[in-house]
mmCIF file of C-alpha atoms and ligand atoms in Angstrom:
data_model
loop_
_atom_site.group_PDB
_atom_site.id
_atom_site.type_symbol
_atom_site.label_atom_id
_atom_site.label_comp_id
_atom_site.label_asym_id
_atom_site.label_seq_id
_atom_site.Cartn_x
_atom_site.Cartn_y
_atom_site.Cartn_z
ATOM 1 C CA MET A 1 -16.160 -5.450 -29.611
ATOM 2 C CA SER A 2 -16.804 -1.849 -30.438
ATOM 3 C CA THR A 3 -16.379 -1.251 -34.443
ATOM 4 C CA LEU A 4 -15.996 2.371 -35.834
ATOM 5 C CA ILE A 5 -17.937 1.604 -39.477
ATOM 6 C CA THR A 6 -17.788 5.008 -42.162
ATOM 7 C CA GLY A 7 -20.471 4.809 -44.842
ATOM 8 C CA THR A 8 -23.101 2.957 -42.557
ATOM 9 C CA ALA A 9 -25.835 4.607 -44.670
ATOM 10 C CA GLY A 10 -24.361 2.969 -48.030
ATOM 11 C CA PHE A 11 -24.697 -0.309 -49.444
ATOM 12 C CA ILE A 12 -21.995 -2.679 -47.978
ATOM 13 C CA GLY A 13 -21.217 -0.460 -44.574
ATOM 14 C CA PHE A 14 -25.502 -1.376 -43.875
ATOM 15 C CA HIS A 15 -24.947 -4.405 -44.178
ATOM 16 C CA LEU A 16 -21.885 -4.947 -42.224
ATOM 17 C CA ALA A 17 -23.219 -2.908 -39.485
ATOM 18 C CA ARG A 18 -26.287 -5.186 -39.672
ATOM 19 C CA ALA A 19 -24.198 -7.861 -38.852
ATOM 20 C CA LEU A 20 -22.103 -7.286 -35.895
ATOM 21 C CA LEU A 21 -24.958 -5.671 -34.377
ATOM 22 C CA GLU A 22 -26.925 -8.710 -35.101
ATOM 23 C CA ASP A 23 -24.216 -10.556 -33.053
ATOM 24 C CA GLY A 24 -25.117 -7.822 -29.832
ATOM 25 C CA GLN A 25 -21.578 -5.644 -31.156
ATOM 26 C CA GLU A 26 -21.631 -2.743 -30.297
ATOM 27 C CA VAL A 27 -21.140 -0.354 -34.007
ATOM 28 C CA VAL A 28 -20.601 3.641 -34.357
ATOM 29 C CA GLY A 29 -22.027 4.694 -37.904
ATOM 30 C CA ILE A 30 -20.554 7.549 -39.557
ATOM 31 C CA ASP A 31 -22.535 8.478 -42.996
ATOM 32 C CA ASN A 32 -22.207 12.233 -44.181
ATOM 33 C CA PHE A 33 -25.946 10.561 -46.200
ATOM 34 C CA ASN A 34 -24.831 12.728 -49.263
ATOM 35 C CA ASP A 35 -27.448 13.137 -52.419
ATOM 36 C CA TYR A 36 -24.714 10.632 -54.976
ATOM 37 C CA TYR A 37 -28.312 8.419 -55.041
ATOM 38 C CA THR A 38 -31.538 8.667 -53.572
ATOM 39 C CA VAL A 39 -31.231 10.219 -50.372
ATOM 40 C CA ARG A 40 -33.836 8.192 -49.303
ATOM 41 C CA LEU A 41 -32.241 5.747 -49.409
ATOM 42 C CA LYS A 42 -29.523 6.294 -46.972
ATOM 43 C CA ARG A 43 -32.163 7.101 -44.557
ATOM 44 C CA GLU A 44 -33.846 3.937 -44.946
ATOM 45 C CA ARG A 45 -30.799 1.984 -44.140
ATOM 46 C CA HIS A 46 -30.030 3.567 -41.373
ATOM 47 C CA ALA A 47 -33.552 3.599 -39.416
ATOM 48 C CA LEU A 48 -33.350 -0.012 -40.114
ATOM 49 C CA LEU A 49 -29.648 -0.242 -37.673
ATOM 50 C CA GLU A 50 -31.218 2.562 -35.100
ATOM 51 C CA ARG A 51 -33.466 -0.631 -34.158
ATOM 52 C CA TYR A 52 -30.291 -2.099 -32.972
ATOM 53 C CA PRO A 53 -29.709 -0.846 -29.116
ATOM 54 C CA GLY A 54 -25.866 -1.571 -29.484
ATOM 55 C CA TYR A 55 -25.689 0.979 -32.939
ATOM 56 C CA ARG A 56 -25.214 4.641 -32.494
ATOM 57 C CA GLY A 57 -25.276 6.118 -36.044
ATOM 58 C CA VAL A 58 -23.898 9.763 -36.523
ATOM 59 C CA GLU A 59 -24.525 12.392 -39.429
ATOM 60 C CA MET A 60 -21.044 13.170 -39.865
ATOM 61 C CA ASP A 61 -18.113 14.295 -42.684
ATOM 62 C CA LEU A 62 -14.666 12.420 -42.973
ATOM 63 C CA CYS A 63 -13.703 15.717 -43.457
ATOM 64 C CA ASP A 64 -14.955 16.735 -39.888
ATOM 65 C CA LEU A 65 -11.264 16.309 -38.118
ATOM 66 C CA PRO A 66 -11.951 17.613 -35.309
ATOM 67 C CA ARG A 67 -15.644 15.589 -34.685
ATOM 68 C CA LEU A 68 -13.801 12.682 -35.609
ATOM 69 C CA GLN A 69 -10.921 12.954 -32.954
ATOM 70 C CA ALA A 70 -13.398 13.559 -30.687
ATOM 71 C CA LEU A 71 -15.801 10.753 -31.684
ATOM 72 C CA VAL A 72 -12.234 7.918 -31.674
ATOM 73 C CA ALA A 73 -11.317 9.688 -27.830
ATOM 74 C CA GLU A 74 -14.813 8.649 -26.742
ATOM 75 C CA THR A 75 -15.703 5.628 -28.627
ATOM 76 C CA ARG A 76 -12.156 4.183 -28.559
ATOM 77 C CA PRO A 77 -12.710 1.710 -30.940
ATOM 78 C CA GLU A 78 -10.976 -1.902 -31.471
ATOM 79 C CA ALA A 79 -11.525 -1.888 -34.971
ATOM 80 C CA VAL A 80 -12.021 1.299 -37.470
ATOM 81 C CA CYS A 81 -13.956 -0.228 -41.054
ATOM 82 C CA ASN A 82 -13.598 2.687 -43.880
ATOM 83 C CA LEU A 83 -16.392 2.074 -46.093
ATOM 84 C CA ALA A 84 -16.855 5.081 -47.181
ATOM 85 C CA ALA A 85 -16.154 7.100 -49.867
ATOM 86 C CA GLN A 86 -16.984 8.550 -53.525
ATOM 87 C CA ALA A 87 -18.236 5.649 -55.036
ATOM 88 C CA GLY A 88 -18.686 5.061 -59.047
ATOM 89 C CA VAL A 89 -16.183 4.644 -62.010
ATOM 90 C CA ARG A 90 -18.433 7.450 -64.697
ATOM 91 C CA TYR A 91 -19.264 9.898 -61.530
ATOM 92 C CA SER A 92 -15.716 10.436 -61.362
ATOM 93 C CA LEU A 93 -14.979 11.724 -64.797
ATOM 94 C CA ASP A 94 -17.732 14.773 -63.754
ATOM 95 C CA HIS A 95 -16.606 15.394 -60.695
ATOM 96 C CA PRO A 96 -13.280 14.994 -59.578
ATOM 97 C CA PHE A 97 -13.402 17.452 -56.355
ATOM 98 C CA VAL A 98 -15.723 14.842 -55.264
ATOM 99 C CA TYR A 99 -13.128 11.939 -55.062
ATOM 100 C CA SER A 100 -9.692 14.077 -53.525
ATOM 101 C CA ARG A 101 -12.222 15.327 -50.282
ATOM 102 C CA SER A 102 -13.680 12.500 -49.605
ATOM 103 C CA ASN A 103 -11.611 8.964 -50.663
ATOM 104 C CA LEU A 104 -8.036 11.350 -50.077
ATOM 105 C CA GLU A 105 -8.247 13.956 -47.928
ATOM 106 C CA GLY A 106 -10.940 12.111 -46.050
ATOM 107 C CA PHE A 107 -9.220 9.161 -46.094
ATOM 108 C CA LEU A 108 -6.103 10.879 -45.002
ATOM 109 C CA ASN A 109 -7.931 12.137 -41.460
ATOM 110 C CA ILE A 110 -9.203 7.645 -41.244
ATOM 111 C CA LEU A 111 -5.728 7.382 -40.688
ATOM 112 C CA GLU A 112 -4.654 10.320 -38.877
ATOM 113 C CA VAL A 113 -7.115 9.699 -36.245
ATOM 114 C CA CYS A 114 -6.755 5.568 -36.339
ATOM 115 C CA ARG A 115 -2.547 6.470 -35.953
ATOM 116 C CA HIS A 116 -3.480 8.879 -32.427
ATOM 117 C CA ALA A 117 -5.867 6.674 -30.762
ATOM 118 C CA THR A 118 -5.805 4.801 -27.816
ATOM 119 C CA PRO A 119 -5.762 1.823 -27.981
ATOM 120 C CA ARG A 120 -5.160 1.584 -31.331
ATOM 121 C CA PRO A 121 -8.038 0.745 -33.414
ATOM 122 C CA ARG A 122 -6.856 -2.223 -36.493
ATOM 123 C CA LEU A 123 -7.987 -0.227 -40.435
ATOM 124 C CA VAL A 124 -9.983 -1.969 -42.985
ATOM 125 C CA TYR A 125 -10.525 0.101 -45.309
ATOM 126 C CA ALA A 126 -12.162 0.067 -49.462
ATOM 127 C CA SER A 127 -10.008 -0.546 -52.240
ATOM 128 C CA SER A 128 -11.826 -1.494 -55.724
ATOM 129 C CA SER A 129 -10.841 -3.748 -58.627
ATOM 130 C CA SER A 130 -10.498 -0.395 -60.519
ATOM 131 C CA VAL A 131 -7.800 -0.275 -59.306
ATOM 132 C CA TYR A 132 -6.012 -3.707 -62.110
ATOM 133 C CA GLY A 133 -7.291 -0.518 -64.935
ATOM 134 C CA GLY A 134 -6.457 -2.663 -68.124
ATOM 135 C CA ASN A 135 -4.404 -5.219 -67.101
ATOM 136 C CA THR A 136 -5.652 -8.400 -69.347
ATOM 137 C CA LYS A 137 -3.883 -11.125 -66.977
ATOM 138 C CA LEU A 138 -6.250 -12.950 -66.014
ATOM 139 C CA PRO A 139 -7.897 -13.281 -62.756
ATOM 140 C CA PHE A 140 -6.326 -10.135 -61.100
ATOM 141 C CA SER A 141 -3.890 -11.325 -58.132
ATOM 142 C CA GLU A 142 -2.625 -8.337 -55.745
ATOM 143 C CA ASP A 143 0.805 -9.727 -56.802
ATOM 144 C CA ASP A 144 -0.127 -7.898 -60.457
ATOM 145 C CA ARG A 145 1.311 -4.441 -60.629
ATOM 146 C CA VAL A 146 -1.590 -1.810 -60.617
ATOM 147 C CA ASP A 147 0.247 1.001 -62.127
ATOM 148 C CA THR A 148 -2.066 1.485 -64.398
ATOM 149 C CA PRO A 149 -5.291 2.909 -63.110
ATOM 150 C CA ILE A 150 -8.004 4.409 -65.734
ATOM 151 C CA SER A 151 -9.966 6.802 -64.260
ATOM 152 C CA LEU A 152 -9.554 8.906 -60.987
ATOM 153 C CA TYR A 153 -11.989 6.957 -58.905
ATOM 154 C CA ALA A 154 -9.088 4.074 -59.115
ATOM 155 C CA ALA A 155 -6.206 6.176 -58.816
ATOM 156 C CA THR A 156 -7.631 7.615 -55.222
ATOM 157 C CA LYS A 157 -8.473 4.201 -54.799
ATOM 158 C CA LYS A 158 -5.016 2.954 -55.179
ATOM 159 C CA ALA A 159 -3.864 6.370 -53.711
ATOM 160 C CA ASN A 160 -5.164 5.125 -50.332
ATOM 161 C CA GLU A 161 -3.647 1.657 -50.698
ATOM 162 C CA LEU A 162 0.003 3.642 -50.822
ATOM 163 C CA MET A 163 -1.259 6.023 -48.200
ATOM 164 C CA ALA A 164 -1.941 2.999 -45.780
ATOM 165 C CA HIS A 165 1.031 1.150 -46.921
ATOM 166 C CA ALA A 166 3.286 4.303 -45.115
ATOM 167 C CA TYR A 167 1.445 4.620 -42.299
ATOM 168 C CA SER A 168 1.638 0.518 -41.257
ATOM 169 C CA HIS A 169 5.387 1.834 -42.105
ATOM 170 C CA LEU A 170 5.603 4.255 -39.895
ATOM 171 C CA TYR A 171 3.537 4.087 -37.356
ATOM 172 C CA ASP A 172 3.113 0.195 -36.932
ATOM 173 C CA MET A 173 -0.435 0.153 -37.559
ATOM 174 C CA GLN A 174 -2.282 -2.789 -38.699
ATOM 175 C CA THR A 175 -3.740 -1.615 -41.834
ATOM 176 C CA ILE A 176 -6.335 -4.259 -44.442
ATOM 177 C CA GLY A 177 -7.615 -3.472 -48.250
ATOM 178 C CA LEU A 178 -9.957 -4.965 -49.585
ATOM 179 C CA ARG A 179 -10.110 -4.457 -53.280
ATOM 180 C CA PHE A 180 -14.203 -4.976 -53.761
ATOM 181 C CA PHE A 181 -14.901 -6.569 -57.112
ATOM 182 C CA THR A 182 -19.002 -5.702 -58.120
ATOM 183 C CA VAL A 183 -20.629 -6.063 -55.143
ATOM 184 C CA TYR A 184 -24.859 -6.443 -55.008
ATOM 185 C CA GLY A 185 -27.672 -7.446 -53.652
ATOM 186 C CA PRO A 186 -30.426 -6.728 -51.452
ATOM 187 C CA TRP A 187 -30.248 -2.921 -50.513
ATOM 188 C CA GLY A 188 -28.012 -2.303 -53.721
ATOM 189 C CA ARG A 189 -27.073 0.958 -54.870
ATOM 190 C CA PRO A 190 -29.577 2.173 -57.623
ATOM 191 C CA ASP A 191 -26.522 3.771 -60.141
ATOM 192 C CA MET A 192 -24.767 0.313 -60.581
ATOM 193 C CA ALA A 193 -25.595 -1.731 -63.567
ATOM 194 C CA MET A 194 -27.342 -4.293 -61.580
ATOM 195 C CA TRP A 195 -30.423 -1.854 -60.184
ATOM 196 C CA LEU A 196 -30.131 -0.058 -63.262
ATOM 197 C CA PHE A 197 -31.664 -3.122 -65.954
ATOM 198 C CA THR A 198 -34.441 -4.094 -63.462
ATOM 199 C CA ASP A 199 -35.339 -0.659 -63.673
ATOM 200 C CA ALA A 200 -35.411 -0.391 -66.773
ATOM 201 C CA MET A 201 -36.683 -4.188 -68.381
ATOM 202 C CA LEU A 202 -39.759 -3.013 -65.139
ATOM 203 C CA ALA A 203 -40.157 0.086 -66.757
ATOM 204 C CA GLY A 204 -39.968 -1.682 -70.241
ATOM 205 C CA ARG A 205 -37.045 0.397 -71.892
ATOM 206 C CA PRO A 206 -33.887 -0.657 -73.422
ATOM 207 C CA ILE A 207 -31.225 -1.699 -71.447
ATOM 208 C CA PRO A 208 -27.621 0.210 -72.062
ATOM 209 C CA VAL A 209 -24.954 -2.092 -73.006
ATOM 210 C CA PHE A 210 -21.884 -0.714 -73.230
ATOM 211 C CA ASN A 211 -19.017 -2.081 -75.841
ATOM 212 C CA HIS A 212 -21.934 -4.255 -76.915
ATOM 213 C CA GLY A 213 -21.672 -6.596 -74.066
ATOM 214 C CA ARG A 214 -18.433 -7.763 -74.988
ATOM 215 C CA MET A 215 -18.457 -7.725 -70.673
ATOM 216 C CA ARG A 216 -17.272 -9.337 -68.117
ATOM 217 C CA ARG A 217 -17.532 -9.086 -64.385
ATOM 218 C CA ASP A 218 -16.821 -10.881 -61.200
ATOM 219 C CA PHE A 219 -20.117 -10.578 -59.735
ATOM 220 C CA THR A 220 -19.793 -10.785 -55.610
ATOM 221 C CA TYR A 221 -22.915 -10.559 -53.587
ATOM 222 C CA ILE A 222 -23.122 -8.819 -50.217
ATOM 223 C CA ASP A 223 -22.957 -11.355 -47.905
ATOM 224 C CA ASP A 224 -19.511 -13.389 -48.909
ATOM 225 C CA ILE A 225 -18.108 -9.812 -48.968
ATOM 226 C CA VAL A 226 -19.875 -9.128 -45.476
ATOM 227 C CA ALA A 227 -17.834 -12.862 -44.136
ATOM 228 C CA GLY A 228 -14.274 -11.116 -45.950
ATOM 229 C CA LEU A 229 -15.143 -7.952 -43.765
ATOM 230 C CA ARG A 230 -15.622 -10.166 -40.685
ATOM 231 C CA GLY A 231 -12.729 -11.537 -41.587
ATOM 232 C CA ALA A 232 -11.188 -8.967 -41.838
ATOM 233 C CA LEU A 233 -12.001 -7.401 -38.417
ATOM 234 C CA THR A 234 -11.120 -10.585 -36.980
ATOM 235 C CA ALA A 235 -8.665 -12.569 -38.742
ATOM 236 C CA ASP A 236 -4.851 -13.154 -36.733
ATOM 237 C CA GLY A 237 -1.265 -13.993 -38.089
ATOM 238 C CA LEU A 238 -1.849 -11.102 -40.608
ATOM 239 C CA ASP A 239 1.570 -8.883 -42.257
ATOM 240 C CA ARG A 240 1.457 -4.771 -40.724
ATOM 241 C CA TYR A 241 -0.381 -3.892 -44.161
ATOM 242 C CA GLU A 242 -1.876 -5.786 -46.200
ATOM 243 C CA VAL A 243 -4.857 -5.818 -49.736
ATOM 244 C CA PHE A 244 -6.911 -8.311 -50.456
ATOM 245 C CA ASN A 245 -8.770 -9.233 -53.442
ATOM 246 C CA LEU A 246 -12.754 -10.290 -52.651
ATOM 247 C CA GLY A 247 -14.640 -11.059 -55.373
ATOM 248 C CA ASN A 248 -16.227 -13.869 -56.262
ATOM 249 C CA HIS A 249 -13.522 -15.791 -57.888
ATOM 250 C CA ARG A 250 -15.941 -16.084 -61.208
ATOM 251 C CA SER A 251 -15.809 -13.588 -64.415
ATOM 252 C CA GLU A 252 -19.783 -14.193 -65.794
ATOM 253 C CA ASP A 253 -20.346 -12.913 -69.198
ATOM 254 C CA LEU A 254 -22.247 -9.604 -69.119
ATOM 255 C CA MET A 255 -24.896 -11.283 -71.401
ATOM 256 C CA GLU A 256 -25.737 -14.178 -68.706
ATOM 257 C CA MET A 257 -25.647 -11.857 -65.916
ATOM 258 C CA ILE A 258 -28.789 -10.567 -68.259
ATOM 259 C CA GLY A 259 -30.199 -13.564 -69.387
ATOM 260 C CA ILE A 260 -30.455 -14.569 -65.822
ATOM 261 C CA LEU A 261 -32.013 -11.099 -64.518
ATOM 262 C CA GLY A 262 -34.402 -11.388 -67.936
ATOM 263 C CA ARG A 263 -35.884 -14.980 -67.008
ATOM 264 C CA THR A 264 -36.272 -13.756 -62.897
ATOM 265 C CA LEU A 265 -37.917 -10.811 -64.084
ATOM 266 C CA GLY A 266 -40.178 -13.109 -66.502
ATOM 267 C CA ILE A 267 -39.199 -10.134 -69.302
ATOM 268 C CA GLU A 268 -36.939 -10.644 -72.472
ATOM 269 C CA PRO A 269 -34.660 -8.035 -72.695
ATOM 270 C CA THR A 270 -34.512 -5.488 -75.591
ATOM 271 C CA MET A 271 -31.080 -3.684 -75.271
ATOM 272 C CA THR A 272 -29.364 -0.132 -76.840
ATOM 273 C CA MET A 273 -25.952 -1.858 -77.257
ATOM 274 C CA LEU A 274 -23.221 1.235 -76.990
ATOM 275 C CA PRO A 275 -18.947 1.009 -77.697
ATOM 276 C CA MET A 276 -16.824 1.223 -73.899
ATOM 277 C CA GLN A 277 -17.340 4.194 -72.161
ATOM 278 C CA ALA A 278 -14.949 6.462 -71.400
ATOM 279 C CA GLY A 279 -13.087 5.165 -67.348
ATOM 280 C CA ASP A 280 -14.218 1.310 -67.671
ATOM 281 C CA VAL A 281 -12.158 -1.870 -68.495
ATOM 282 C CA PRO A 282 -13.525 -4.948 -69.855
ATOM 283 C CA ALA A 283 -13.070 -7.749 -67.719
ATOM 284 C CA THR A 284 -12.816 -7.989 -63.996
ATOM 285 C CA TYR A 285 -12.041 -11.686 -62.265
ATOM 286 C CA ALA A 286 -10.615 -11.829 -58.977
ATOM 287 C CA ASP A 287 -7.839 -14.504 -58.089
ATOM 288 C CA THR A 288 -9.089 -14.989 -53.817
ATOM 289 C CA GLU A 289 -6.358 -17.342 -53.326
ATOM 290 C CA ARG A 290 -4.631 -14.799 -50.769
ATOM 291 C CA ALA A 291 -7.996 -14.189 -49.098
ATOM 292 C CA ARG A 292 -8.846 -17.639 -48.619
ATOM 293 C CA ARG A 293 -5.579 -18.294 -46.723
ATOM 294 C CA LYS A 294 -5.651 -15.281 -44.763
ATOM 295 C CA LEU A 295 -8.630 -14.613 -43.764
ATOM 296 C CA GLY A 296 -10.722 -17.468 -44.784
ATOM 297 C CA PHE A 297 -12.667 -16.182 -47.232
ATOM 298 C CA GLU A 298 -14.981 -18.609 -49.051
ATOM 299 C CA PRO A 299 -17.733 -16.796 -51.463
ATOM 300 C CA THR A 300 -20.369 -19.496 -51.412
ATOM 301 C CA THR A 301 -23.255 -17.239 -54.032
ATOM 302 C CA PRO A 302 -23.093 -17.714 -57.650
ATOM 303 C CA ILE A 303 -25.127 -15.729 -59.952
ATOM 304 C CA GLN A 304 -27.319 -17.511 -60.152
ATOM 305 C CA VAL A 305 -28.670 -17.951 -56.560
ATOM 306 C CA GLY A 306 -27.308 -14.484 -55.590
ATOM 307 C CA ILE A 307 -29.183 -12.444 -59.028
ATOM 308 C CA PRO A 308 -33.405 -13.901 -57.824
ATOM 309 C CA ARG A 309 -32.285 -12.827 -54.069
ATOM 310 C CA PHE A 310 -31.608 -9.249 -55.069
ATOM 311 C CA VAL A 311 -34.612 -8.987 -57.467
ATOM 312 C CA GLU A 312 -37.073 -10.594 -54.785
ATOM 313 C CA TRP A 313 -35.724 -8.035 -52.413
ATOM 314 C CA TYR A 314 -35.867 -5.297 -55.132
ATOM 315 C CA ARG A 315 -39.952 -6.281 -56.156
ATOM 316 C CA GLN A 316 -40.831 -6.472 -52.232
ATOM 317 C CA TYR A 317 -38.548 -2.928 -51.645
ATOM 318 C CA HIS A 318 -40.846 -1.595 -55.034
ATOM 319 C CA ARG A 319 -43.922 -2.868 -53.972
ATOM 320 C CA CYS A 320 -43.920 -4.435 -58.080
HETATM 321 N N1 NAD B 1 -20.683 -1.821 -54.679
HETATM 322 C C1 NAD B 1 -18.305 -2.542 -54.991
HETATM 323 O O1 NAD B 1 -19.213 -2.391 -56.094
HETATM 324 C C2 NAD B 1 -18.023 -1.580 -54.633
HETATM 325 C C3 NAD B 1 -17.400 -2.195 -55.686
HETATM 326 C C4 NAD B 1 -15.848 -1.636 -54.973
HETATM 327 C C5 NAD B 1 -14.674 -0.920 -54.063
HETATM 328 N N2 NAD B 1 -16.343 -0.736 -53.598
HETATM 329 C C6 NAD B 1 -16.250 0.364 -52.362
HETATM 330 O O2 NAD B 1 -16.589 0.138 -51.458
HETATM 331 C C7 NAD B 1 -17.109 1.658 -50.256
HETATM 332 C C8 NAD B 1 -18.168 0.734 -49.744
HETATM 333 O O3 NAD B 1 -19.011 0.994 -51.060
HETATM 334 P P1 NAD B 1 -20.919 1.287 -51.200
HETATM 335 O O4 NAD B 1 -21.345 -0.200 -52.295
HETATM 336 O O5 NAD B 1 -21.389 0.651 -50.422
HETATM 337 O O6 NAD B 1 -21.011 2.777 -51.760
HETATM 338 P P2 NAD B 1 -22.485 3.624 -50.971
HETATM 339 O O7 NAD B 1 -22.194 5.222 -51.977
HETATM 340 O O8 NAD B 1 -23.366 2.688 -51.217
HETATM 341 O O9 NAD B 1 -21.950 4.220 -49.432
HETATM 342 C C9 NAD B 1 -20.863 4.960 -49.045
HETATM 343 C C10 NAD B 1 -21.420 5.422 -48.094
HETATM 344 O O10 NAD B 1 -20.807 6.574 -47.624
HETATM 345 C C11 NAD B 1 -21.381 8.205 -47.877
HETATM 346 N N3 NAD B 1 -19.765 8.923 -47.540
HETATM 347 C C12 NAD B 1 -18.979 9.066 -48.599
HETATM 348 N N4 NAD B 1 -18.847 10.074 -48.672
HETATM 349 C C13 NAD B 1 -18.282 10.190 -47.101
HETATM 350 C C14 NAD B 1 -18.141 12.023 -46.578
HETATM 351 N N5 NAD B 1 -17.077 12.229 -47.427
HETATM 352 N N6 NAD B 1 -17.902 11.270 -44.831
HETATM 353 C C15 NAD B 1 -19.153 10.883 -44.626
HETATM 354 N N7 NAD B 1 -20.141 10.097 -45.386
HETATM 355 C C16 NAD B 1 -19.559 9.620 -46.726
HETATM 356 C C17 NAD B 1 -22.271 8.189 -48.523
HETATM 357 O O11 NAD B 1 -23.299 8.949 -48.350
HETATM 358 C C18 NAD B 1 -22.328 6.446 -48.262
HETATM 359 O O12 NAD B 1 -23.585 6.260 -48.024
HETATM 360 C C19 NAD B 1 -17.051 2.427 -51.046
HETATM 361 O O13 NAD B 1 -15.354 3.115 -50.664
HETATM 362 C C20 NAD B 1 -16.212 2.304 -52.602
HETATM 363 O O14 NAD B 1 -15.631 3.206 -53.505
HETATM 364 C C21 NAD B 1 -17.822 -0.947 -53.453
#
């Protein structure tokens, strides 16, 4: 089976590609290596993938439609997994046009190449828990209304689901959107809280804690996300258009996460309490029943296990 994955130099794309390659599958990976965060980390992830004979990495932007079309025509993937996007809620406040390019124009290009491809690939794509906006009914269910995003990032992810719905309906395409909930683990993202907190604690700096610590997050370990992605790539009996929550089905208190991180590092955290940030939501919590039923998704990694694994990798990576 050959899969085209976009965003393979990124956190989740790298892990999915590596898992498929370990199984002896063929993967074509696309990334534009943008400098949203350190490009070195992206190059290192990519170099690890290049070691596998089944991997073909292509430096390319999703917005380069002719090259994307040519690559799909040449490689004829059975599935396309679109993980490339401009991520990050806070960055979208100051850099809105990067989001319209990568997340809207780029995603439209993915839909168009899938629509015209022979054989017609299954399309799996990244959505986000942020589509739930300021919803207060917990846990978040795929049946809840998601018409009130509170950041442009969230709005582009909701737009992706709407665009996928139109293409599924018009062209009988199989599309599967996955709403990821705060993914963390080895080779993670330097702009996310777990990495930032670890970095600050090891440097003896206070951690910036928003909403005075009154935050809850459904933290999902990367291996569980990869299992969910693999379920989405292969599951039978799906509707033409599907959307699933991929979370750990536990809403953890942010202070508990900081406590585990501090104990694992052997450091007593110091904190700077701050107000809520624009675009952020106070709580996330995934109802994962639909993903369990249709994708066989059963997350198995609580933060008590996942955080020490992240810290072990972080220390090795930074030799600290
Ligand atoms: N990590 C999370 O907690 C999380 C949560 C919800 C949703 N998501 C979504 O999951 C997907 C993967 O996230 P991630 O954490 O791996 O992010 P990431 O930033 O590590 O990976 C995204 C990759 O896509 C590449 N990219 C961005 N724009 C591109 C473009 N126009 N053309 C080609 N490549 C491009 C980047 O260079 C990067 O390597 C994203 O769509 C993100 O929005 C992630």
